[in-house]
CSV table of C-alpha atoms and ligand atoms in Angstrom, one decimal:
chain,number,residue,atom,x,y,z
A,1,UNK,CA,16.0,-24.0,-14.7
A,2,UNK,CA,12.7,-23.4,-13.1
A,3,UNK,CA,9.8,-22.0,-15.1
A,4,UNK,CA,9.7,-18.9,-12.9
A,5,UNK,CA,13.4,-18.1,-13.5
A,6,UNK,CA,12.6,-18.1,-17.3
A,7,UNK,CA,9.5,-16.0,-16.9
A,8,UNK,CA,9.7,-12.2,-17.4
A,9,UNK,CA,7.1,-10.6,-15.1
A,10,UNK,CA,4.8,-8.1,-16.8
A,11,UNK,CA,4.4,-4.6,-15.4
A,12,UNK,CA,1.3,-5.8,-13.5
A,13,UNK,CA,1.0,-9.4,-12.3
A,14,UNK,CA,-2.4,-10.2,-10.8
A,15,UNK,CA,-2.2,-13.0,-8.3
A,16,UNK,CA,-5.8,-14.1,-8.4
A,17,UNK,CA,-7.1,-15.7,-5.3
A,18,UNK,CA,-10.8,-16.3,-6.2
A,19,UNK,CA,-10.2,-20.0,-5.5
A,20,UNK,CA,-8.6,-19.3,-2.0
A,21,UNK,CA,-9.7,-16.0,-0.5
A,22,UNK,CA,-12.8,-16.0,-2.7
A,23,UNK,CA,-14.0,-19.3,-1.3
A,24,UNK,CA,-14.0,-17.6,2.1
A,25,UNK,CA,-16.9,-15.4,1.1
A,26,UNK,CA,-20.0,-15.5,3.1
A,27,UNK,CA,-22.0,-15.3,-0.1
A,28,UNK,CA,-21.4,-19.0,-0.7
A,29,UNK,CA,-23.1,-19.6,2.7
A,30,UNK,CA,-25.9,-17.1,1.9
A,31,UNK,CA,-26.8,-19.2,-1.1
A,32,UNK,CA,-26.5,-22.5,0.7
A,33,UNK,CA,-23.7,-23.4,-1.6
A,34,UNK,CA,-20.7,-23.4,0.9
A,35,UNK,CA,-18.0,-24.2,-1.6
A,36,UNK,CA,-17.3,-24.2,-5.3
A,37,UNK,CA,-17.6,-27.6,-6.9
A,38,UNK,CA,-14.6,-29.0,-8.8
A,39,UNK,CA,-16.4,-28.2,-12.0
A,40,UNK,CA,-16.9,-24.6,-10.8
A,41,UNK,CA,-13.3,-24.3,-10.0
A,42,UNK,CA,-12.1,-25.7,-13.3
A,43,UNK,CA,-14.3,-23.3,-15.2
A,44,UNK,CA,-13.2,-20.3,-13.1
A,45,UNK,CA,-9.5,-21.3,-13.5
A,46,UNK,CA,-9.9,-21.7,-17.3
A,47,UNK,CA,-11.6,-18.3,-17.5
A,48,UNK,CA,-8.9,-16.6,-15.4
A,49,UNK,CA,-6.2,-18.1,-17.7
A,50,UNK,CA,-8.1,-17.0,-20.8
A,51,UNK,CA,-8.3,-13.5,-19.3
A,52,UNK,CA,-4.5,-13.4,-19.0
A,53,UNK,CA,-3.9,-14.2,-15.3
A,54,UNK,CA,-0.5,-15.9,-14.8
A,55,UNK,CA,-0.5,-16.5,-11.0
A,56,UNK,CA,-3.4,-18.2,-9.2
A,57,UNK,CA,-3.5,-18.9,-5.5
A,58,UNK,CA,-5.1,-22.0,-4.2
A,59,UNK,CA,-5.6,-23.5,-0.7
A,60,UNK,CA,-2.9,-25.8,0.5
A,61,UNK,CA,-4.0,-29.4,-0.2
A,62,UNK,CA,-3.8,-30.0,3.5
A,63,UNK,CA,-7.0,-28.0,4.1
A,64,UNK,CA,-9.3,-30.9,3.1
A,65,UNK,CA,-9.4,-34.0,1.0
A,66,UNK,CA,-11.6,-32.1,-1.4
A,67,UNK,CA,-9.1,-29.3,-1.8
A,68,UNK,CA,-6.3,-31.9,-2.3
A,69,UNK,CA,-8.1,-33.6,-5.1
A,70,UNK,CA,-9.2,-30.4,-6.7
A,71,UNK,CA,-5.6,-29.2,-6.7
A,72,UNK,CA,-4.8,-32.1,-9.0
A,73,UNK,CA,-7.8,-31.4,-11.3
A,74,UNK,CA,-6.8,-27.7,-11.5
A,75,UNK,CA,-3.3,-28.6,-12.4
A,76,UNK,CA,-4.7,-30.6,-15.3
A,77,UNK,CA,-6.7,-27.6,-16.5
A,78,UNK,CA,-3.6,-25.4,-16.3
A,79,UNK,CA,-1.6,-28.0,-18.2
A,80,UNK,CA,-4.2,-28.3,-21.0
A,81,UNK,CA,-3.9,-24.5,-21.6
A,82,UNK,CA,-0.1,-24.2,-21.8
A,83,UNK,CA,0.1,-24.5,-25.5
A,84,UNK,CA,-2.6,-21.9,-26.1
A,85,UNK,CA,-2.0,-19.4,-23.3
A,86,UNK,CA,1.5,-20.2,-21.9
A,87,UNK,CA,2.3,-21.3,-18.3
A,88,UNK,CA,0.2,-20.3,-15.3
A,89,UNK,CA,1.8,-20.6,-11.9
A,90,UNK,CA,-0.3,-22.3,-9.2
A,91,UNK,CA,0.6,-21.0,-5.8
A,92,UNK,CA,-0.4,-22.7,-2.6
A,93,UNK,CA,-1.4,-20.6,0.4
A,94,UNK,CA,0.4,-22.1,3.4
A,95,UNK,CA,0.9,-21.6,7.1
A,96,UNK,CA,4.5,-21.7,8.2
A,97,UNK,CA,4.0,-25.3,9.0
A,98,UNK,CA,5.8,-28.3,7.5
A,99,UNK,CA,2.6,-30.2,6.9
A,100,UNK,CA,1.2,-27.4,4.7
A,101,UNK,CA,4.5,-27.1,2.9
A,102,UNK,CA,4.8,-30.8,2.2
A,103,UNK,CA,1.2,-31.1,1.0
A,104,UNK,CA,1.7,-28.2,-1.4
A,105,UNK,CA,5.1,-29.5,-2.8
A,106,UNK,CA,3.6,-33.0,-3.1
A,107,UNK,CA,0.7,-31.6,-5.1
A,108,UNK,CA,3.1,-29.9,-7.5
A,109,UNK,CA,2.6,-26.3,-6.6
A,110,UNK,CA,4.8,-23.8,-8.4
A,111,UNK,CA,5.1,-21.6,-5.4
A,112,UNK,CA,4.2,-21.2,-1.7
A,113,UNK,CA,2.5,-18.1,-0.3
A,114,UNK,CA,3.5,-18.2,3.3
A,115,UNK,CA,1.7,-16.1,5.9
A,116,UNK,CA,2.1,-15.5,9.6
A,117,UNK,CA,0.5,-12.8,11.7
A,118,UNK,CA,2.9,-10.0,12.7
A,119,UNK,CA,0.5,-7.4,14.3
A,120,UNK,CA,0.0,-7.2,18.1
A,121,UNK,CA,-3.5,-8.6,17.6
A,122,UNK,CA,-2.3,-11.7,15.6
A,123,UNK,CA,0.5,-12.3,18.0
A,124,UNK,CA,-1.8,-12.2,21.0
A,125,UNK,CA,-4.8,-14.1,19.5
A,126,UNK,CA,-3.5,-16.1,16.6
A,127,UNK,CA,-0.3,-17.8,17.6
A,128,UNK,CA,1.0,-16.3,20.8
A,129,UNK,CA,4.5,-15.8,19.4
A,130,UNK,CA,6.6,-12.6,19.9
A,131,UNK,CA,8.7,-11.2,17.0
A,132,UNK,CA,11.8,-13.2,17.8
A,133,UNK,CA,9.7,-16.4,18.0
A,134,UNK,CA,8.1,-15.6,14.6
A,135,UNK,CA,11.5,-15.4,13.0
A,136,UNK,CA,12.7,-18.5,14.9
A,137,UNK,CA,9.7,-20.3,13.6
A,138,UNK,CA,9.6,-19.2,10.0
A,139,UNK,CA,13.2,-18.8,9.1
A,140,UNK,CA,14.5,-22.4,9.4
A,141,UNK,CA,11.4,-23.6,7.4
A,142,UNK,CA,12.0,-21.1,4.6
A,143,UNK,CA,15.7,-21.9,4.6
A,144,UNK,CA,15.0,-25.6,4.2
A,145,UNK,CA,12.5,-25.1,1.4
A,146,UNK,CA,14.9,-22.8,-0.4
A,147,UNK,CA,17.7,-25.3,-0.1
A,148,UNK,CA,15.8,-28.4,-1.3
A,149,UNK,CA,13.4,-26.7,-3.8
A,150,UNK,CA,15.3,-23.8,-5.3
A,151,UNK,CA,12.9,-23.4,-8.2
A,152,UNK,CA,9.8,-22.8,-6.0
A,153,UNK,CA,8.4,-19.2,-5.9
A,154,UNK,CA,8.4,-18.2,-2.3
A,155,UNK,CA,6.4,-15.3,-0.8
A,156,UNK,CA,6.1,-14.3,2.8
A,157,UNK,CA,3.3,-12.1,4.2
A,158,UNK,CA,3.2,-10.6,7.6
A,159,UNK,CA,-0.5,-11.0,8.1
A,160,UNK,CA,-2.2,-7.9,9.3
A,161,UNK,CA,0.7,-5.9,8.1
A,162,UNK,CA,-1.1,-2.6,8.4
A,163,UNK,CA,-1.7,-3.0,12.1
A,164,UNK,CA,1.9,-4.1,12.5
A,165,UNK,CA,4.3,-1.3,13.6
A,166,UNK,CA,6.8,-0.5,10.9
A,167,UNK,CA,9.8,-1.4,13.1
A,168,UNK,CA,8.2,-4.8,13.9
A,169,UNK,CA,7.5,-5.6,10.2
A,170,UNK,CA,11.1,-4.7,9.4
A,171,UNK,CA,12.4,-6.9,12.2
A,172,UNK,CA,10.6,-9.9,10.6
A,173,UNK,CA,11.1,-9.0,7.0
A,174,UNK,CA,14.9,-8.2,7.5
A,175,UNK,CA,15.3,-11.9,8.6
A,176,UNK,CA,13.1,-13.4,5.8
A,177,UNK,CA,13.7,-11.2,2.8
A,178,UNK,CA,16.9,-12.9,1.7
A,179,UNK,CA,14.9,-16.2,1.4
A,180,UNK,CA,11.9,-15.1,-0.6
A,181,UNK,CA,11.0,-13.8,-4.1
A,182,UNK,CA,8.3,-11.5,-2.8
A,183,UNK,CA,7.1,-9.9,0.4
A,184,UNK,CA,3.4,-9.6,0.9
A,185,UNK,CA,1.6,-6.5,2.2
A,186,UNK,CA,-1.8,-7.7,3.4
A,187,UNK,CA,-4.3,-5.3,4.8
A,188,UNK,CA,-6.1,-8.2,6.5
A,189,UNK,CA,-8.8,-6.3,8.3
A,190,UNK,CA,-9.2,-3.4,5.9
A,191,UNK,CA,-7.8,-0.6,8.0
A,192,UNK,CA,-5.5,1.1,5.6
A,193,UNK,CA,-6.2,4.4,3.8
A,194,UNK,CA,-4.5,5.1,0.4
A,195,UNK,CA,-2.1,7.4,2.3
A,196,UNK,CA,-1.1,4.6,4.6
A,197,UNK,CA,-0.5,2.3,1.7
A,198,UNK,CA,1.6,4.9,-0.1
A,199,UNK,CA,3.7,5.5,3.0
A,200,UNK,CA,4.1,1.8,3.8
A,201,UNK,CA,5.1,0.9,0.2
A,202,UNK,CA,7.6,3.8,0.1
A,203,UNK,CA,9.2,2.6,3.4
A,204,UNK,CA,9.4,-1.0,2.3
A,205,UNK,CA,10.8,-0.2,-1.1
A,206,UNK,CA,13.5,2.0,0.5
A,207,UNK,CA,14.5,-0.7,2.8
A,208,UNK,CA,14.4,-3.6,0.3
A,209,UNK,CA,15.1,-1.9,-3.0
A,210,UNK,CA,15.6,-5.1,-5.0
A,211,UNK,CA,12.5,-6.9,-3.6
A,212,UNK,CA,9.1,-7.5,-5.3
A,213,UNK,CA,6.0,-6.8,-3.3
A,214,UNK,CA,2.5,-8.2,-3.3
A,215,UNK,CA,-0.5,-6.2,-2.2
A,216,UNK,CA,-3.7,-7.6,-0.7
A,217,UNK,CA,-6.4,-5.2,0.4
A,218,UNK,CA,-9.6,-5.9,2.1
A,219,UNK,CA,-12.8,-3.9,1.5
A,220,UNK,CA,-14.0,-3.2,5.1
A,221,UNK,CA,-13.7,0.6,4.6
A,222,UNK,CA,-14.5,0.5,0.9
A,223,UNK,CA,-10.8,1.1,0.0
A,224,UNK,CA,-9.8,-2.2,-1.6
A,225,UNK,CA,-9.7,-0.8,-5.1
A,226,UNK,CA,-8.1,2.6,-4.4
A,227,UNK,CA,-5.6,0.9,-2.1
A,228,UNK,CA,-4.6,-1.5,-4.9
A,229,UNK,CA,-4.3,1.4,-7.3
A,230,UNK,CA,-2.2,3.3,-4.8
A,231,UNK,CA,0.1,0.3,-4.2
A,232,UNK,CA,0.7,0.0,-7.9
A,233,UNK,CA,1.5,3.7,-8.2
A,234,UNK,CA,4.1,3.1,-5.5
A,235,UNK,CA,5.7,0.3,-7.5
A,236,UNK,CA,4.0,-2.8,-6.3
A,237,UNK,CA,4.0,-5.2,-9.2
A,238,UNK,CA,1.9,-8.1,-7.8
A,239,UNK,CA,-1.6,-7.5,-6.6
A,240,UNK,CA,-4.1,-10.0,-5.2
A,241,UNK,CA,-7.6,-9.9,-6.6
A,242,UNK,CA,-10.7,-12.0,-6.8
A,243,UNK,CA,-13.5,-12.1,-9.3
A,244,UNK,CA,-16.2,-9.7,-8.0
A,245,UNK,CA,-13.9,-9.0,-5.1
A,246,UNK,CA,-15.3,-11.9,-3.1
A,247,UNK,CA,-13.5,-12.9,0.0
A,248,UNK,CA,-13.6,-12.9,3.8
A,249,UNK,CA,-16.1,-10.3,5.1
A,250,UNK,CA,-16.6,-7.7,2.4
A,251,UNK,CA,-13.8,-9.1,0.3
A,252,UNK,CA,-10.8,-7.7,-1.4
A,253,UNK,CA,-10.0,-5.9,-4.7
A,254,UNK,CA,-12.1,-6.9,-7.7
A,255,UNK,CA,-10.0,-8.1,-10.6
A,256,UNK,CA,-12.1,-6.5,-13.3
A,257,UNK,CA,-12.6,-3.3,-11.3
A,258,UNK,CA,-8.8,-2.9,-11.0
A,259,UNK,CA,-8.1,-3.5,-14.7
A,260,UNK,CA,-11.0,-1.2,-15.7
A,261,UNK,CA,-9.6,1.6,-13.6
A,262,UNK,CA,-6.1,1.1,-14.9
A,263,UNK,CA,-7.5,1.4,-18.4
A,264,UNK,CA,-9.4,4.6,-17.5
A,265,UNK,CA,-6.2,6.0,-16.0
A,266,UNK,CA,-4.4,5.2,-19.3
A,267,UNK,CA,-2.0,2.8,-17.5
A,268,UNK,CA,-1.9,0.7,-20.6
A,269,UNK,CA,1.5,-0.9,-19.7
A,270,UNK,CA,-0.2,-2.5,-16.7
A,271,UNK,CA,-2.8,-4.2,-19.0
A,272,UNK,CA,-0.2,-6.1,-21.0
A,273,UNK,CA,-1.4,-9.6,-21.6
A,274,UNK,CA,-4.9,-9.2,-20.2
A,275,UNK,CA,-7.9,-9.9,-22.3
A,276,UNK,CA,-10.2,-7.1,-21.5
A,277,UNK,CA,-13.3,-8.3,-23.4
A,278,UNK,CA,-13.3,-11.4,-21.4
A,279,UNK,CA,-13.8,-9.5,-18.1
A,280,UNK,CA,-17.5,-9.1,-18.0
A,281,UNK,CA,-18.2,-12.7,-19.1
A,282,UNK,CA,-15.8,-13.7,-16.2
A,283,UNK,CA,-17.9,-11.6,-13.7
A,284,UNK,CA,-21.1,-13.3,-15.1
A,285,UNK,CA,-19.5,-16.7,-14.8
A,286,UNK,CA,-18.6,-16.3,-11.1
A,287,UNK,CA,-21.8,-14.5,-10.2
A,288,UNK,CA,-23.7,-17.4,-11.7
A,289,UNK,CA,-21.7,-19.8,-9.6
A,290,UNK,CA,-22.7,-17.8,-6.6
A,291,UNK,CA,-26.4,-17.9,-7.8
A,292,UNK,CA,-26.6,-14.2,-8.1
A,293,UNK,CA,-26.4,-11.5,-10.7
A,294,UNK,CA,-23.2,-9.4,-11.1
A,295,UNK,CA,-23.5,-7.1,-8.1
A,296,UNK,CA,-24.7,-3.5,-8.8
A,297,UNK,CA,-21.6,-2.0,-7.3
A,298,UNK,CA,-19.3,-3.9,-9.6
A,299,UNK,CA,-17.9,-1.4,-12.2
A,300,UNK,CA,-17.7,-3.9,-15.0
A,301,UNK,CA,-21.4,-4.7,-15.0
A,302,UNK,CA,-24.6,-4.4,-17.0
A,303,UNK,CA,-25.9,-2.2,-14.2
A,304,UNK,CA,-23.6,0.6,-15.4
A,305,UNK,CA,-25.3,0.5,-18.7
A,306,UNK,CA,-28.8,0.2,-17.3
A,307,UNK,CA,-31.1,3.2,-17.4
A,308,UNK,CA,-34.2,3.8,-15.4
A,309,UNK,CA,-35.2,7.4,-15.2
A,310,UNK,CA,-37.2,8.7,-18.1
A,311,UNK,CA,-34.8,11.6,-18.7
A,312,UNK,CA,-31.8,9.2,-18.9
A,313,UNK,CA,-33.7,6.8,-21.1
A,314,UNK,CA,-34.7,9.3,-23.7
A,315,UNK,CA,-31.2,10.8,-23.8
A,316,UNK,CA,-29.6,7.4,-24.1
A,317,UNK,CA,-31.9,6.6,-27.1
A,318,UNK,CA,-30.3,9.6,-28.8
A,319,UNK,CA,-26.8,8.9,-27.8
A,320,UNK,CA,-25.6,6.4,-25.2
A,321,UNK,CA,-22.7,8.7,-24.2
A,322,UNK,CA,-25.2,11.0,-22.5
A,323,UNK,CA,-25.3,8.7,-19.5
A,324,UNK,CA,-22.5,6.2,-20.3
A,325,UNK,CA,-19.1,7.7,-19.9
A,326,UNK,CA,-16.9,4.6,-20.0
A,327,UNK,CA,-16.1,2.2,-22.9
A,328,UNK,CA,-17.7,-0.8,-21.1
A,329,UNK,CA,-18.1,-2.6,-24.4
A,330,UNK,CA,-14.3,-3.0,-24.4
A,331,UNK,CA,-14.7,-4.9,-21.2
A,332,UNK,CA,-17.4,-7.2,-22.7
A,333,UNK,CA,-20.5,-5.3,-21.5
A,334,UNK,CA,-21.9,-5.1,-25.1
A,335,UNK,CA,-25.5,-4.4,-24.3
A,336,UNK,CA,-27.3,-1.5,-22.8
A,337,UNK,CA,-30.4,-2.1,-20.7
A,338,UNK,CA,-33.4,0.1,-20.3
A,339,UNK,CA,-35.7,-0.9,-17.5
A,340,UNK,CA,-39.3,-0.1,-18.2
A,341,UNK,CA,-41.1,1.1,-15.1
A,342,UNK,CA,-43.0,4.0,-13.5
A,343,UNK,CA,-40.2,6.4,-14.4
A,344,UNK,CA,-40.2,5.6,-18.1
A,345,UNK,CA,-41.4,8.4,-20.4
A,346,UNK,CA,-43.5,8.2,-23.5
A,347,UNK,CA,-40.5,8.1,-25.9
A,348,UNK,CA,-39.1,4.9,-24.5
A,349,UNK,CA,-42.5,3.4,-24.6
A,350,UNK,CA,-42.8,4.5,-28.2
A,351,UNK,CA,-39.4,3.1,-28.9
A,352,UNK,CA,-40.2,-0.3,-27.2
A,353,UNK,CA,-43.5,-0.8,-28.9
A,354,UNK,CA,-42.4,0.3,-32.3
A,355,UNK,CA,-38.7,-0.8,-32.6
A,356,UNK,CA,-38.8,-3.9,-30.6
A,357,UNK,CA,-42.3,-5.2,-30.9
A,358,UNK,CA,-43.1,-3.7,-34.3
A,359,UNK,CA,-46.4,-2.0,-33.4
A,360,UNK,CA,-47.4,0.8,-35.6
A,361,UNK,CA,-48.1,3.9,-33.5
A,362,UNK,CA,-47.6,7.6,-33.5
A,363,UNK,CA,-46.5,10.0,-30.8
A,364,UNK,CA,-50.1,10.7,-29.6
A,365,UNK,CA,-50.8,7.1,-29.2
A,366,UNK,CA,-47.5,6.6,-27.4
A,367,UNK,CA,-48.3,9.4,-25.0
A,368,UNK,CA,-51.8,7.9,-24.2
A,369,UNK,CA,-50.3,4.5,-23.7
A,370,UNK,CA,-47.6,5.9,-21.5
A,371,UNK,CA,-50.2,7.7,-19.3
A,372,UNK,CA,-52.2,4.4,-18.9
A,373,UNK,CA,-49.0,2.5,-18.3
A,374,UNK,CA,-48.0,4.8,-15.4
A,375,UNK,CA,-51.3,4.0,-13.7
A,376,UNK,CA,-51.1,0.3,-14.1
A,377,UNK,CA,-47.5,-0.3,-13.4
A,378,UNK,CA,-48.0,0.7,-9.7
A,379,UNK,CA,-50.4,-2.2,-9.3
A,380,UNK,CA,-48.2,-4.8,-11.0
A,381,UNK,CA,-48.4,-8.3,-9.6
A,382,UNK,CA,-44.9,-9.4,-8.7
A,383,UNK,CA,-44.6,-12.0,-11.5
A,384,UNK,CA,-45.9,-9.7,-14.3
A,385,UNK,CA,-43.2,-7.9,-16.1
A,386,UNK,CA,-43.9,-4.3,-17.1
A,387,UNK,CA,-43.4,-5.1,-20.8
A,388,UNK,CA,-46.4,-7.5,-20.6
A,389,UNK,CA,-48.5,-4.6,-19.4
A,390,UNK,CA,-47.4,-2.5,-22.3
A,391,UNK,CA,-48.2,-5.3,-24.8
A,392,UNK,CA,-51.6,-5.6,-23.2
A,393,UNK,CA,-52.2,-1.8,-23.6
A,394,UNK,CA,-51.0,-2.0,-27.2
A,395,UNK,CA,-53.6,-4.6,-27.9
A,396,UNK,CA,-56.3,-2.7,-26.1
A,397,UNK,CA,-55.5,0.4,-28.1
A,398,UNK,CA,-55.9,-1.8,-31.2
A,399,UNK,CA,-52.4,-1.1,-32.6
A,400,UNK,CA,-51.5,-2.9,-35.8
A,401,UNK,CA,-48.3,-4.9,-35.7
A,402,UNK,CA,-45.8,-5.5,-38.5
A,403,UNK,CA,-44.7,-9.1,-39.0
A,404,UNK,CA,-40.9,-8.7,-39.4
A,405,UNK,CA,-38.1,-11.2,-39.0
A,406,UNK,CA,-36.8,-11.3,-35.5
A,407,UNK,CA,-33.5,-9.5,-34.9
A,408,UNK,CA,-31.6,-9.0,-31.7
A,409,UNK,CA,-32.2,-5.6,-30.0
A,410,UNK,CA,-30.0,-3.7,-27.7
A,411,UNK,CA,-32.8,-3.1,-25.2
A,412,UNK,CA,-33.5,-5.4,-22.4
A,413,UNK,CA,-36.4,-5.1,-20.1
A,414,UNK,CA,-35.8,-6.9,-16.8
A,415,UNK,CA,-32.7,-8.2,-15.1
A,416,UNK,CA,-34.8,-10.8,-13.2
A,417,UNK,CA,-36.3,-12.5,-16.1
A,418,UNK,CA,-35.5,-16.2,-16.3
A,419,UNK,CA,-33.3,-15.7,-19.4
A,420,UNK,CA,-31.5,-12.5,-18.2
A,421,UNK,CA,-28.8,-10.8,-20.1
A,422,UNK,CA,-26.6,-10.9,-17.1
A,423,UNK,CA,-26.8,-14.7,-16.8
A,424,UNK,CA,-26.5,-15.6,-20.5
A,425,UNK,CA,-24.2,-12.7,-21.5
A,426,UNK,CA,-26.6,-12.2,-24.3
A,427,UNK,CA,-29.2,-9.4,-24.3
A,428,UNK,CA,-32.8,-10.5,-23.9
A,429,UNK,CA,-34.4,-9.3,-27.1
A,430,UNK,CA,-37.7,-8.3,-25.5
A,431,UNK,CA,-39.7,-10.9,-27.4
A,432,UNK,CA,-40.2,-13.3,-24.6
A,433,UNK,CA,-43.9,-12.4,-24.4
A,434,UNK,CA,-44.5,-12.0,-28.1
A,435,UNK,CA,-47.3,-13.9,-29.6
B,1,LIG,C1,-6.3,-15.3,5.4
B,1,LIG,C2,-5.7,-13.9,5.6
B,1,LIG,C3,-5.2,-13.2,4.4
B,1,LIG,C4,-3.8,-13.7,3.9
B,1,LIG,C5,-3.2,-12.8,2.9
B,1,LIG,C6,-1.8,-13.2,2.4
B,1,LIG,C7,-5.1,-11.8,4.7
B,1,LIG,O1,-7.4,-15.4,5.0
B,1,LIG,O2,-5.6,-16.3,5.6
B,1,LIG,O3,-1.5,-14.4,2.5
B,1,LIG,O4,-1.1,-12.3,2.0
B,1,LIG,O5,-6.0,-11.0,4.4
B,1,LIG,O6,-4.2,-11.4,5.5
B,1,LIG,O7,-6.1,-13.4,3.3
B,2,LIG,CU1,-7.3,-11.7,2.9
């Protein structure tokens, strides 16, 4: 009996591909990093498993000696977590090529994610095969793998499925569906709208009612998240994601953005087995590997609890819900951040000096300091944080300071400080410059 035949799939199965699709991100090049180190990959895999992911896609070991050796190391990480978290299936991304297949089986992959272009563009520019040749190429290989390795999880994706005519996709999938556990539905170049996804999923489910599907949506139009949500709504159980949505070009669906939205839509069934509080730390971990902060457009981010405008800041001091609509703390974003700057009002300056730095001041002094601060903050040298200016002003104004024991505050001043909240996952307590 194979592991997979004993496994009962949950309502939503993330097939995370941070370590395959994610490694194709140009961000690794932007930061002169080029690839994740083995230690990076081990940490990312561990974090994914802790967060509840059960299917992880990796490159076929044939890609490079590095990937081959890393595959073995990642298998060891997976094995070490079986007792604590159950089994995680490692799937190798393979071309319909015996060498890819052999390398993956040799490495002990639990499944093979086959892909082969079916659109006119892939047929013309990727492999030059027509539809009959695609079937003639893929079918015997899949039959052989099925026969000799009945326990392997097999998936076939018609690459560029959304630029493939429906009849063409059916032609290929009719021939291969009996041999696989899942059919993929990749929007390789990010052309699909949510309506296209809904229609395609409906057509495929009608034609293959017993089949499971796996969605993979690129972000070129900004639809990677909504398309994944749409696919799920249509009954697609398996969805490809990466941490921070990293991948080829603008990437694919973000793992944490997807779970966050399912939570907000009260799709609690879909969240079965996922550890939501681990999601922001996971984003921080991968951002750190990329030598960046969690990107500002990532929903599960400190940015979404960061307030800049004076009106927002003073309201948030009274009640965070004024400008924070979502329970981000349940996703591990436990701090709010208020950035001091030219838009800050006297009340946040009062709050900062009094509550965080323990200066004794009244409203009149806070208003006077705020006025002086607004003038100086426009002439800030790049390496001087605004809070240093405020401390300087407090001293100039001769404010007395209480000596209190240090406690952690919810307010952080700057994202780009060396010990940022985003990097450490712990809010900076604002005392970096304290005497
Ligand atoms: C790739 C293309 C791919 C494959 C997806 C899949 C895509 O980078 O090889 O195997 O389902 O977007 O089509 O990522
Ligand atoms: Cu892709």
